[in-house]
Coordinates of C-alpha atoms in Angstrom, one line a residue:
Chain Q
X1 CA 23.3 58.4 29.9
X2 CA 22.2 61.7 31.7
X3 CA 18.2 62.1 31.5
X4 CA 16.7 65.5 31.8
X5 CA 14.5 65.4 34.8
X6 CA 11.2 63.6 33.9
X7 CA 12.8 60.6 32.5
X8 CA 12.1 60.8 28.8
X9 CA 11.1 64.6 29.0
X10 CA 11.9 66.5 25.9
X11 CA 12.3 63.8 23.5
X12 CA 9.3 63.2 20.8
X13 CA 10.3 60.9 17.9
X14 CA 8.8 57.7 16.9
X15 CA 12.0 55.3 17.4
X16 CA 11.7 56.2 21.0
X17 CA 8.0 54.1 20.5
X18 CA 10.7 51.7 18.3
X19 CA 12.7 51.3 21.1
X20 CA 9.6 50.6 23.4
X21 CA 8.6 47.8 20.8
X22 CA 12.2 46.6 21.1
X23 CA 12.1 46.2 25.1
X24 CA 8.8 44.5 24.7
X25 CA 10.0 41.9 22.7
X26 CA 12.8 41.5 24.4
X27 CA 11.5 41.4 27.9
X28 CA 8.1 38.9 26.2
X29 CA 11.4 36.7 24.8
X30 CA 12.9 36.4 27.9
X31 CA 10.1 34.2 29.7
X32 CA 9.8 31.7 26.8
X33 CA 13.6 31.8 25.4
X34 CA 14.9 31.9 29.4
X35 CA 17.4 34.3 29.7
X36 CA 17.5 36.7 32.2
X37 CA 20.1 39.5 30.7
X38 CA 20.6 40.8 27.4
X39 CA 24.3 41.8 26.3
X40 CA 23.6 42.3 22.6
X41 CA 20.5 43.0 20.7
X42 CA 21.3 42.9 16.4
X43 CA 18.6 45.1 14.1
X44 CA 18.3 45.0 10.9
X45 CA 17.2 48.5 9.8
X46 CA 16.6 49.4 5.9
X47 CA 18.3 52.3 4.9
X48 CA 14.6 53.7 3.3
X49 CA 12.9 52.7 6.8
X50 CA 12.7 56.5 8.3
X51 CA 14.9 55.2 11.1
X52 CA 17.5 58.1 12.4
X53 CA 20.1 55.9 13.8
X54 CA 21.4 58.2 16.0
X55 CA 17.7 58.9 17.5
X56 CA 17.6 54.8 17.8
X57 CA 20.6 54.8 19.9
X58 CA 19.8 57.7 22.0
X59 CA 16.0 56.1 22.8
X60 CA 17.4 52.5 23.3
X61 CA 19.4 53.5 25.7
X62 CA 17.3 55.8 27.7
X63 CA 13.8 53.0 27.6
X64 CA 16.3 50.1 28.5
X65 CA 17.3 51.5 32.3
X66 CA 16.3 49.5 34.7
X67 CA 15.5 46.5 32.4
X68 CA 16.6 43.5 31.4
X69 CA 18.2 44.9 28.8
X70 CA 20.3 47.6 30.8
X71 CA 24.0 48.5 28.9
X72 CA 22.7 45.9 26.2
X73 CA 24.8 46.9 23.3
X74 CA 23.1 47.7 20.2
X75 CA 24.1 46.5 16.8
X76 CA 22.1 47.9 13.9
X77 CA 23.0 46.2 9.8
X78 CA 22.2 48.5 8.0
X79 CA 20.1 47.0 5.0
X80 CA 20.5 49.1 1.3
X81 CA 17.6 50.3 -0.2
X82 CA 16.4 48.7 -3.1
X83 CA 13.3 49.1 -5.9
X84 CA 12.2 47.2 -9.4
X85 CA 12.4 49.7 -12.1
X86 CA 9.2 49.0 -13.8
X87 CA 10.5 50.8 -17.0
X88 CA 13.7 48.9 -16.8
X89 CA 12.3 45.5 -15.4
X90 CA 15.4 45.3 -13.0
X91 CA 16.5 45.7 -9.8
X92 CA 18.1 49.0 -9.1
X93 CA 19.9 50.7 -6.0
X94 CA 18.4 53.9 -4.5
X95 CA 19.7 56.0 -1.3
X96 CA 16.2 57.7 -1.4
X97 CA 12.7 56.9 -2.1
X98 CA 12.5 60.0 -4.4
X99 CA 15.9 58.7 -6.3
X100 CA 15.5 58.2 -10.1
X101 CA 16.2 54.7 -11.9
X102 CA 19.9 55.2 -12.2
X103 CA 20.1 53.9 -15.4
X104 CA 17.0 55.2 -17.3
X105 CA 15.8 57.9 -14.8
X106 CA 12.4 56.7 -14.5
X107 CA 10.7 57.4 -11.7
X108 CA 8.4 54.9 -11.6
X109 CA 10.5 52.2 -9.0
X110 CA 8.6 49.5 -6.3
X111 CA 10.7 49.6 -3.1
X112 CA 11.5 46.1 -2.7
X113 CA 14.0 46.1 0.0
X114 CA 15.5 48.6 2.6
X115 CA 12.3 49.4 4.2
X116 CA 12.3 46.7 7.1
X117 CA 13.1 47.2 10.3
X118 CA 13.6 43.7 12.5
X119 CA 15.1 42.5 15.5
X120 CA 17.3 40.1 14.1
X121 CA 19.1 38.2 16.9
X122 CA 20.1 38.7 21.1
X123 CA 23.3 37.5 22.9
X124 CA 21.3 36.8 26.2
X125 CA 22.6 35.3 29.6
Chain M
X1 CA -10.5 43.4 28.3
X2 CA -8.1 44.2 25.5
X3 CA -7.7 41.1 24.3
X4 CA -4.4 41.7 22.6
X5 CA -2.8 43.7 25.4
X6 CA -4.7 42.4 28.5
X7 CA -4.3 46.5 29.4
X8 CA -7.7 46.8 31.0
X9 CA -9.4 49.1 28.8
X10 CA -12.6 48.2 27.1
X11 CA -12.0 46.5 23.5
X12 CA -14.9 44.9 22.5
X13 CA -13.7 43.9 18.8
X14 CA -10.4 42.2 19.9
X15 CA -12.4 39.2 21.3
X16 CA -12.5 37.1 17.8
X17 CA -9.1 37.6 16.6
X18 CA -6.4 35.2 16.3
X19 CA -3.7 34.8 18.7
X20 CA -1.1 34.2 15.8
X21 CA 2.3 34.9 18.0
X22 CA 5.2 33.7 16.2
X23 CA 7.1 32.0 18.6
X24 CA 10.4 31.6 16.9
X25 CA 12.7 28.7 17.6
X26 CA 15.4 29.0 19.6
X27 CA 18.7 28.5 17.7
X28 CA 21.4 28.1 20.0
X29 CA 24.5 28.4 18.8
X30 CA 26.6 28.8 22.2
X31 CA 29.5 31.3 21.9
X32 CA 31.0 31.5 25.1
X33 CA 32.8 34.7 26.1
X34 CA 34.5 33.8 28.6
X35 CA 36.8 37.0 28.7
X36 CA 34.2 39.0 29.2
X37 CA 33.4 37.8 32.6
X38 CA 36.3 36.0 33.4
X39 CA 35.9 36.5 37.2
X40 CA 33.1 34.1 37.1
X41 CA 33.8 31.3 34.7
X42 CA 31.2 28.8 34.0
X43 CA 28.3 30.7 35.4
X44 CA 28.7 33.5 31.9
X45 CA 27.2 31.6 29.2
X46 CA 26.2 34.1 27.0
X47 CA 24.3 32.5 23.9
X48 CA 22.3 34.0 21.0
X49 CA 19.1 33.5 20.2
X50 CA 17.4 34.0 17.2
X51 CA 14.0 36.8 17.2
X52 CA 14.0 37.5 13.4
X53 CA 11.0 40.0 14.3
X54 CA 9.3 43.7 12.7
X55 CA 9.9 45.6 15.5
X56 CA 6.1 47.2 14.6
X57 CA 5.0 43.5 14.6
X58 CA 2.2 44.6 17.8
X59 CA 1.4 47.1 16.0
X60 CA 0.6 46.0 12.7
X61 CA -1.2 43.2 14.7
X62 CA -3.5 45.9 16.4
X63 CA -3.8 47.5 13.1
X64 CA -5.0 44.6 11.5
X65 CA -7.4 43.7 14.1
X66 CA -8.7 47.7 13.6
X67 CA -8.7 46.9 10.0
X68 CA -11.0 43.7 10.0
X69 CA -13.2 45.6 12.2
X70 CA -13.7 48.4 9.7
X71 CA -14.0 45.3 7.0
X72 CA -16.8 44.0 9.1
X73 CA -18.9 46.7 9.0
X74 CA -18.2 48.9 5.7
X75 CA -16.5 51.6 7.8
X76 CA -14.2 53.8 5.2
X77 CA -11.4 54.8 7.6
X78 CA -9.0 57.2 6.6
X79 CA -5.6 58.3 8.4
X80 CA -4.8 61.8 7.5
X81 CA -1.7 63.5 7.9
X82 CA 0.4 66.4 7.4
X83 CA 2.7 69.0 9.0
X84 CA 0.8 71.3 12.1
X85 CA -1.3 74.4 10.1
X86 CA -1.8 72.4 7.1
X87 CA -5.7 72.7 7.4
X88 CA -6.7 69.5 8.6
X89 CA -9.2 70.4 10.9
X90 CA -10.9 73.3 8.6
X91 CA -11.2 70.3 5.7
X92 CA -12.7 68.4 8.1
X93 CA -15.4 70.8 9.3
X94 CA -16.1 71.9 6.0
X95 CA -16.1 68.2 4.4
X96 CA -18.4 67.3 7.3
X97 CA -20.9 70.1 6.6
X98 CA -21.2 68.7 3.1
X99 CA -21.9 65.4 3.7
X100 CA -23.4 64.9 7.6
X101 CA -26.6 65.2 6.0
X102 CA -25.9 61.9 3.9
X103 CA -22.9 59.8 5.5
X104 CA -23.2 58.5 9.4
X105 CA -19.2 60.1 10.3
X106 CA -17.0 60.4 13.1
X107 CA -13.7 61.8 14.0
X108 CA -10.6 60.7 16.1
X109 CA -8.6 63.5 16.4
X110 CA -4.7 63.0 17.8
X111 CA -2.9 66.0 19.4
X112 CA -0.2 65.8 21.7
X113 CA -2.2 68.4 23.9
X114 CA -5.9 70.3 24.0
X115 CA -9.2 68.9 23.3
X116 CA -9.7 71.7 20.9
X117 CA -9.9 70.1 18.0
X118 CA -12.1 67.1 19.0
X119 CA -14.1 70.0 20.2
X120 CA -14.1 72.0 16.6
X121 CA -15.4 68.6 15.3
X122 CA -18.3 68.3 17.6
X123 CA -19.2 71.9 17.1
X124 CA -20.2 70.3 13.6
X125 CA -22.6 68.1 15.3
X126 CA -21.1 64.5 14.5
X127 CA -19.1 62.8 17.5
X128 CA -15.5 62.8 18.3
X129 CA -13.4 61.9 20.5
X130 CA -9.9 63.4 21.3
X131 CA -6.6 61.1 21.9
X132 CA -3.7 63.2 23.2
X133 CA -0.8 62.0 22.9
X134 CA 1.3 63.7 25.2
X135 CA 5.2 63.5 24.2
X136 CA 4.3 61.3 21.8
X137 CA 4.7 62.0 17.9
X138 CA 2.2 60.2 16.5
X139 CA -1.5 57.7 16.9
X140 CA -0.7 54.3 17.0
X141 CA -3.0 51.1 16.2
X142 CA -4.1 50.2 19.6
X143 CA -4.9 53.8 21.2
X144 CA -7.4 54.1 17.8
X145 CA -9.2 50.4 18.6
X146 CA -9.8 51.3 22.0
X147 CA -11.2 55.2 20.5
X148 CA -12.8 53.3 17.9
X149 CA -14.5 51.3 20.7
X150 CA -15.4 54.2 22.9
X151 CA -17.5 55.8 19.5
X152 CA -19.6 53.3 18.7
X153 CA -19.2 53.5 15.2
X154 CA -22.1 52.9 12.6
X155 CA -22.6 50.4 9.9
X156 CA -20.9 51.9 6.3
X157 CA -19.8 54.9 7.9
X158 CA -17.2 57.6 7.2
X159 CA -14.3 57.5 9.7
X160 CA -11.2 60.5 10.0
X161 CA -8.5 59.7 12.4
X162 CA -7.0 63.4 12.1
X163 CA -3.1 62.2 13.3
X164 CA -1.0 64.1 14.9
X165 CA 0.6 67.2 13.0
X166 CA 4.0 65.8 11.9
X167 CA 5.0 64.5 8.5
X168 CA 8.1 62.2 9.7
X169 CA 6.5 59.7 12.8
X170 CA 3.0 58.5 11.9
X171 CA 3.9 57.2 8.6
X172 CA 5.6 53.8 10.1
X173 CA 2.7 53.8 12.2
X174 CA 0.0 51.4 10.0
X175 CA -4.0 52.3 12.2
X176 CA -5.9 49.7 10.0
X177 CA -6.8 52.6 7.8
X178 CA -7.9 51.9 4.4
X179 CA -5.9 54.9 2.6
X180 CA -3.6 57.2 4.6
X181 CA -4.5 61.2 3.1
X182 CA -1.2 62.9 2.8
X183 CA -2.7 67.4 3.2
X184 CA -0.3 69.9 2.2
X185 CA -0.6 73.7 1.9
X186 CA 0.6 76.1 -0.7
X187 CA 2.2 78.0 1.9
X188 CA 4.4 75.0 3.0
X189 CA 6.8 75.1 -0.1
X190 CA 6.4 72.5 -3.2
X191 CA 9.9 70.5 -2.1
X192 CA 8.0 69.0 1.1
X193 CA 7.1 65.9 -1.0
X194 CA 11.0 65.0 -1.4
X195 CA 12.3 66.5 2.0
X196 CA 9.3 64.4 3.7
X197 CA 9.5 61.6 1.7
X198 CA 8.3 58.4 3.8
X199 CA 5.3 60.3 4.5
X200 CA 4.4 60.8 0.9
X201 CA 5.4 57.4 -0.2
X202 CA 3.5 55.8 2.5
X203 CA -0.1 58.0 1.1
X204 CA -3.0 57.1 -1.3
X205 CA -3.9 60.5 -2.1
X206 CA -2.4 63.9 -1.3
X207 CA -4.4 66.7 -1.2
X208 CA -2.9 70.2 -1.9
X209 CA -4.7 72.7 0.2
X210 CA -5.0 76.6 0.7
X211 CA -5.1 77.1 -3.4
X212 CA -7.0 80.0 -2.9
X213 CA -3.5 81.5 -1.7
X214 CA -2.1 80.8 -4.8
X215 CA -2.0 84.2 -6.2
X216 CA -0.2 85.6 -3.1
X217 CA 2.8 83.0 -3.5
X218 CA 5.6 81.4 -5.6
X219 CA 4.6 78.1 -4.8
X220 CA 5.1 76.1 -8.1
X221 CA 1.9 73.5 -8.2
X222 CA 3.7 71.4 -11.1
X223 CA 6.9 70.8 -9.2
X224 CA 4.9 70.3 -5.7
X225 CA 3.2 67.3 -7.9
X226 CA 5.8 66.2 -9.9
X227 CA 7.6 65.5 -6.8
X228 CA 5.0 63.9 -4.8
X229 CA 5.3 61.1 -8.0
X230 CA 8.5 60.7 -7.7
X231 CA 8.5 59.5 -4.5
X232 CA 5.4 58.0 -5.3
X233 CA 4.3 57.1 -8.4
X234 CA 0.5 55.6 -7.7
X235 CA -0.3 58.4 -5.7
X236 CA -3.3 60.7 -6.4
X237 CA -3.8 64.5 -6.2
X238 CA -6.1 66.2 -5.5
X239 CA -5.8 70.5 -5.5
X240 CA -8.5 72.7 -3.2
X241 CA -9.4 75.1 -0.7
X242 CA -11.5 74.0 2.2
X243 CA -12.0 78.2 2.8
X244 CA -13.4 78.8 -0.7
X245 CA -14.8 74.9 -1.6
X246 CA -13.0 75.5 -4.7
X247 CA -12.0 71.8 -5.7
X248 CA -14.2 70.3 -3.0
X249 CA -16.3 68.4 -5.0
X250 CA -13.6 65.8 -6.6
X251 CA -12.9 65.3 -2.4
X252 CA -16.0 65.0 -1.6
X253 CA -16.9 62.4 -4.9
X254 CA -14.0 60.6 -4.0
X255 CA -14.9 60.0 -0.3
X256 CA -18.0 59.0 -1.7
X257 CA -16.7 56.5 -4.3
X258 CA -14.0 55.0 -1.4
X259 CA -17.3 54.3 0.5
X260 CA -19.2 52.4 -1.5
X261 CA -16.1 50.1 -2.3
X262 CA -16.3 49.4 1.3
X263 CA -19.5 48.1 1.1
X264 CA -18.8 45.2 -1.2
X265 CA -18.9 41.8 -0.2
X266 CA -15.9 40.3 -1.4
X267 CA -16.1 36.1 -2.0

């Protein structure tokens, strides 16, 4: 990937501090799970987690130059957002944290699920 | 030493904390691609291994080191956070007008440039100290333990950790507050709560600023809070102008009341 000059110069979004975390792990991992290259690394990011995917992608690959984790491919699952409909008392779907209970259209839902954001699993060498 | 980090710096409160790294077994499962380096077989074992780990794990770790240290010593610390021009800074100096008389308060102020609002702050007569953050979008946990260090902070007393001016990054970003404060203007348009909505979910209280503009605009107040419910229904609202001290007083009661609940000894 082509970097402006300056490295990581013009880019100011949290999942490049993600993608930091992410290299940290990995590189931490590498002494005690010995491996000394990283192909793949699977996240599991929730769809409500105020992840941009496409801003994940763009930081991994410009914090992992020059690691361990260099050309590692990166394989998100996306998780779907889910919350208990309090008015309901059931699980429900939402795409949003300001969606409605799609069956009663309260508002008042607990995000249960969809908010994570792990490092699942690495294919190492 | 910074006990968590081993980065050098001063951080006096991470002495007594637990090292509680998950080390996570290592589940090999050995799938051999041999294809994919076929021009070396046997010495391309690729295997996975299993992390299963919050990628904000370090931080949250830092945060709740921060957090027992304001635990420890009644500290009310509050992460407040909005878009750039909300008013931040001008609630602060008039909040800490009112009350420096009563509360022992301090300030960590985040920019990404300029010491001028740390500055603004000290001009109020209580200390401050500035964190910039350069290209970065937001505070995180361990750059506010090692200011919190740096300021010497008093028994029971009032802490602001003004974030940086942004409503999408610092709301993943847990400091070991006790409530983040979600500040939005009347000039910033009443949809904010739904087109920002991590930032609102992730708030205690939101407090809608600038009302003394209200007559000039067609901001609709009931929308503005009916959103900020729907993303968030246990949040609390609270309508004012810092320039007028119209509304102040609920603020100013409730920072109060958040206080002395810090000073309970829980069993």
């Amino acid at each position: 990937m082509h970097l402006p000059e300056g490295g990581m110069a013009g880019i100011a979004m949290h999942e490049l501090s993600l993608c930091e975390n992410i290299l940290q792990v990995l590189e931490q991992q590498a002494e005690s799970q010995q491996y000394h290259k990283v192909k793949t690394v699977w996240l599991e990011i929730g769809a409500l987690a105020c992840v941009e995917i496409d801003a994940l992608r763009f930081s991994f690959d410009a914090v992992v130059q020059g690691s361990i984790a260099e050309q590692a491919k990166l394989e998100i699952i996306e998780i779907p957002g889910q919350a208990w409909c309090t008015a309901c008392r059931r699980n429900v779907a939402v795409q949003q944290l300001y969606d409605l209970c799609p069956h009663c259209g309260s508002y008042h839902l607990q995000v249960n699920s969809g908010d994570q954001m792990r490092i699942k699993e690495l294919e190492v060498e | 030493m910074c006990g968590v980090c081993g980065c050098g710096e001063g951080h006096s409160h991470s002495h007594d904390h637990e090292h509680d790294h998950e080390h996570p077994h290592d589940h090999d499962h050995h799938h051999e691609h041999v294809a994919e380096h076929a021009h070396a077989p046997g010495l391309s074992q690729f295997r996975m291994v299993q992390i299963e780990q919050d990628i904000l794990a370090k931080n949250n770790r830092y945060a709740g080191e921060n957090r027992r240290y304001f635990g420890e010593r009644g500290i009310l610390a509050l992460n407040l956070v909005s878009s750039p021009g909300s008013g931040k800074t001008t609630l602060l100096t008039e909040t800490i007008a009112q009350l420096k008389d009563d509360l022992d308060i301090a300030v960590i102020e985040g920019d990404q440039q300029t010491a001028r609002d740390a500055e603004r702050i000290r001009a109020t007569g209580v200390a401050a100290v500035q964190i910039n953050t350069g290209k970065g979008c937001h505070l995180d946990a361990h750059r506010v333990g090692h200011a919190v260090e740096s300021l010497e902070l008093k028994q029971h007393s009032l802490l602001f950790i003004e974030n940086v001016g942004n409503l999408v990054c610092p709301s993943s970003f847990d400091l070991g507050e006790a409530h983040k404060v979600v500040i939005l203007s009347v000039t910033e348009g009443e949809d904010k709560p739904i087109k920002y909505p991590d930032m609102f979910h992730a708030a205690d209280l939101m407090i809608l600023n600038k009302t003394d503009l209200l007559p000039y605009l067609d901001f609709d107040s009931e929308q503005c809070i009916q959103y900020a419910k729907q993303v968030n229904p246990r949040i609390k609202i609270l309508s004012l102008s810092a320039k007028t001290g119209e509304g102040m007083d609920s603020w100013l009661r409730w920072l109060k009341a958040e206080l002395d609940l810090q000073r309970i000894d829980y069993a």
